[in-house]
XYZ file of C-alpha atoms in Angstrom:
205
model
C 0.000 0.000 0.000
C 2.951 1.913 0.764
C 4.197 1.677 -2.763
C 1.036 2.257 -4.097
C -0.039 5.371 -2.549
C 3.702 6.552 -2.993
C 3.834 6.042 -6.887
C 0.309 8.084 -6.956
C 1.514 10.954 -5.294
C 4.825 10.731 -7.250
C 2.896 10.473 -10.420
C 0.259 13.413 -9.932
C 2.802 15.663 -9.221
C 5.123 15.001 -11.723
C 1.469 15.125 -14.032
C 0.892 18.817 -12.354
C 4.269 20.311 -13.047
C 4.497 19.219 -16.382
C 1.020 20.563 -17.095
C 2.305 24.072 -15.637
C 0.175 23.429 -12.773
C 3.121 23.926 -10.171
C 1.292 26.632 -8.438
C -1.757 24.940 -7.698
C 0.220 21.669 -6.773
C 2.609 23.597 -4.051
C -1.390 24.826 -2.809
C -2.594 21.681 -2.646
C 0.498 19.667 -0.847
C 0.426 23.006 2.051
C -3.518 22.342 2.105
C -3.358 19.013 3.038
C -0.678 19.324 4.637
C -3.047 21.663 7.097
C -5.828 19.603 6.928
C -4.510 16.311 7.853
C -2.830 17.964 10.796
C -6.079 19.657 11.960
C -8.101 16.057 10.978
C -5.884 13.910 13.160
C -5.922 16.603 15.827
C -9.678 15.957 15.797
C -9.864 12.066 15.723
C -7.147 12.138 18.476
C -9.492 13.724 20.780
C -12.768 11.732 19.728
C -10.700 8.120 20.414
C -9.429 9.793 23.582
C -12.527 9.949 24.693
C -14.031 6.792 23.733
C -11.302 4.892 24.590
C -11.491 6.455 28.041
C -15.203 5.330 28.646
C -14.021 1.768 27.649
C -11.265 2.241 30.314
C -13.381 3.305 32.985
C -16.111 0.291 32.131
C -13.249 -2.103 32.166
C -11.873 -0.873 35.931
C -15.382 -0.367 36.454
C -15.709 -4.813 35.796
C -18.685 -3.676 33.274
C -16.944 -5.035 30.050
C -16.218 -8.402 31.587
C -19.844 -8.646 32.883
C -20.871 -8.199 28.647
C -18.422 -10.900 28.401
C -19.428 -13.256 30.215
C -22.975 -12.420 29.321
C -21.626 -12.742 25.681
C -20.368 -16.357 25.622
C -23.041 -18.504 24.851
C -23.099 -16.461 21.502
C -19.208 -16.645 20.810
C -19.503 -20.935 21.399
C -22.039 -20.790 18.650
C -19.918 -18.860 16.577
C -16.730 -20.427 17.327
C -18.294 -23.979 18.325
C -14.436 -25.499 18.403
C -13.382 -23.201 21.082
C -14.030 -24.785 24.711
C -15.774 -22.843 27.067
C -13.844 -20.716 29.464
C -10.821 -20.668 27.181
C -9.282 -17.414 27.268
C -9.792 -17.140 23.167
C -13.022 -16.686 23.598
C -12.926 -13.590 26.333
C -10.523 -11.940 23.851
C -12.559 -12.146 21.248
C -15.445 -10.958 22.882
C -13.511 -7.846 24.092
C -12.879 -7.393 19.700
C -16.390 -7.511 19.560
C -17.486 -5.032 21.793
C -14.735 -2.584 20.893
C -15.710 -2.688 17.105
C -19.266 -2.608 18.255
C -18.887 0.761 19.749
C -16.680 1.751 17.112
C -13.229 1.728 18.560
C -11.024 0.248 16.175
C -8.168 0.973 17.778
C -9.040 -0.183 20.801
C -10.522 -3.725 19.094
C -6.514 -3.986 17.571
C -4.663 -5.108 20.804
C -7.909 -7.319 21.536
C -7.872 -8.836 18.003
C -3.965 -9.446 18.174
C -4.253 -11.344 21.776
C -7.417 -13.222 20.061
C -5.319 -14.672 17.502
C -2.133 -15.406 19.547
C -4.545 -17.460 21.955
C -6.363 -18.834 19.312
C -2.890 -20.404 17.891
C -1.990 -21.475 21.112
C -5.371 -23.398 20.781
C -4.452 -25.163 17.157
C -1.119 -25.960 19.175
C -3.132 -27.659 22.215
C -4.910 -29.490 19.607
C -2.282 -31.105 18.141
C -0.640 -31.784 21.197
C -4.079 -33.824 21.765
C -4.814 -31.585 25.290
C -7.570 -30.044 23.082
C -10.585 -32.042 21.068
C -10.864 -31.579 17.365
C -8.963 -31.795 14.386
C -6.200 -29.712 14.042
C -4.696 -27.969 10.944
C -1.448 -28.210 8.920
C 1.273 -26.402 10.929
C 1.201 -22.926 9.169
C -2.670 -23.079 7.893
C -5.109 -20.800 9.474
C -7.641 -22.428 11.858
C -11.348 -22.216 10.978
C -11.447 -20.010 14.374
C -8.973 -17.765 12.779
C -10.582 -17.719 9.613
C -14.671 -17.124 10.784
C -12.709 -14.582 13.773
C -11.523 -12.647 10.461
C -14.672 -12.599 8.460
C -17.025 -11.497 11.176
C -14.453 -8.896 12.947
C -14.119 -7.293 9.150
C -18.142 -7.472 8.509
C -18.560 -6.155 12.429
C -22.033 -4.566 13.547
C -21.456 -1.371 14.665
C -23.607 0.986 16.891
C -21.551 3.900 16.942
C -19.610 4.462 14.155
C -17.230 6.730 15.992
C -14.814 7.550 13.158
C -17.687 8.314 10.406
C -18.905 10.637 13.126
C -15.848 12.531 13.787
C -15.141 12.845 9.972
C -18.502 14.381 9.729
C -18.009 16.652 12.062
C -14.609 17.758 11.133
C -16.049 18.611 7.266
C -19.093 20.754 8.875
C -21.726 17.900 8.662
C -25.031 19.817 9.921
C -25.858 16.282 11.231
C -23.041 14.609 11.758
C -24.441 11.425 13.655
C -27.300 10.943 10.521
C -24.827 8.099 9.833
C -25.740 6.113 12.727
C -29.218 4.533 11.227
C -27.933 3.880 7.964
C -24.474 2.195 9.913
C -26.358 -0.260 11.768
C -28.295 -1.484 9.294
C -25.677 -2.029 7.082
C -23.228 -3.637 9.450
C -25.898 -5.650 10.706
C -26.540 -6.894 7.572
C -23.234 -7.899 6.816
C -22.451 -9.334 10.335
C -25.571 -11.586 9.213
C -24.473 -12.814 6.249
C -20.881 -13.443 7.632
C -22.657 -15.701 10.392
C -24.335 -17.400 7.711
C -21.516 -17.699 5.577
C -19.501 -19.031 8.393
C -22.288 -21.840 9.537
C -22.261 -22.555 6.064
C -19.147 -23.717 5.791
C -19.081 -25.479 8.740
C -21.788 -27.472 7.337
C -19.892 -28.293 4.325
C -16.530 -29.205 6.202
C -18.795 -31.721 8.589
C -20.074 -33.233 5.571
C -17.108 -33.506 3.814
């Protein structure tokens, strides 16, 4: 990506100056230079914030209460994880971040999901774990449905769309909310069914 959005830049200036556009290019670098300085000034105060709440309703023992309260719904999503392992509290922590709309917060959850959900795969084919595990270097189905649904998440606040809205002089910046949970809802659900789905086939098979 790196590359990518390197060789763009290099390329539209390069385009600019050559069209004797060099005036409106040094405007436009200085610009955005200005705007992505005042942008992540913004967004650094709005995740402050958020992630703050999420601190104080983890000291608080709230977030491990949803947890808890959650399980029953990760073991039918992840039926090959046993209960009380600690795969499935991580991922539930994921969950809840991207369902509030911290991303950054869900990272460091999502990270320790899939180090303890390797450490699982390693259990199994140490035979401390039932189930069949995969090739050494293969992705477990955990891994694979803990990918798909964190991607297709449900989200209630969007919390980035929000603070992007607000930062371009949206008159109603949180109109996105309505349209954001029905559209993450509807791709949670058909992640969930794509993920049963092939479950199905891989039992039959």
């Amino acid at each position: 990506m790196n590359l990518l959005w390197g060789a763009m830049l290099i390329i539209g200036i390069i385009y600019g100056m050559a069209a004797g556009h060099t005036e409106a290019v040094s405007e436009a670098v200085l610009s955005s230079a200005r705007e992505a300085v005042s942008l992540s000034l913004t967004m650094m105060g709005v995740m402050a914030f958020w992630t703050g709440l999420m601190e104080i309703a983890k000291d608080a023992g709230l977030i491990s209460s949803i947890e808890r309260r959650i399980q029953p719904c990760i073991r039918f999503l992840f039926p090959g994880i046993p209960p009380g392992h600690p795969a499935g509290f991580s991922i539930a922590a994921c969950f809840l971040a991207n369902f509030f709309g911290l991303g950054s917060a869900a990272t460091p959850a999502g990270l320790k999901a899939m180090e303890e959900l390797s450490m699982l795969e390693e259990e199994r084919r140490k035979g401390l774990v039932p189930g069949r595990p995969q090739e050494k270097g293969t992705a477990s189905r955990e891994m694979c449905a803990f990918l798909i649904l964190n991607i297709s998440s449900l989200q209630l606040i969007p919390v980035n769309i929000i603070a992007y809205r607000t930062q371009y002089g949206s008159t109603n910046p949180t109109g996105i909310v309505g349209p954001a949970i029905l559209a993450t809802a509807v791709s949670t659900g058909v992640a969930v069914v794509f993920c049963k789905g092939m479950d199905l086939r891989k039992k039959r098979e």
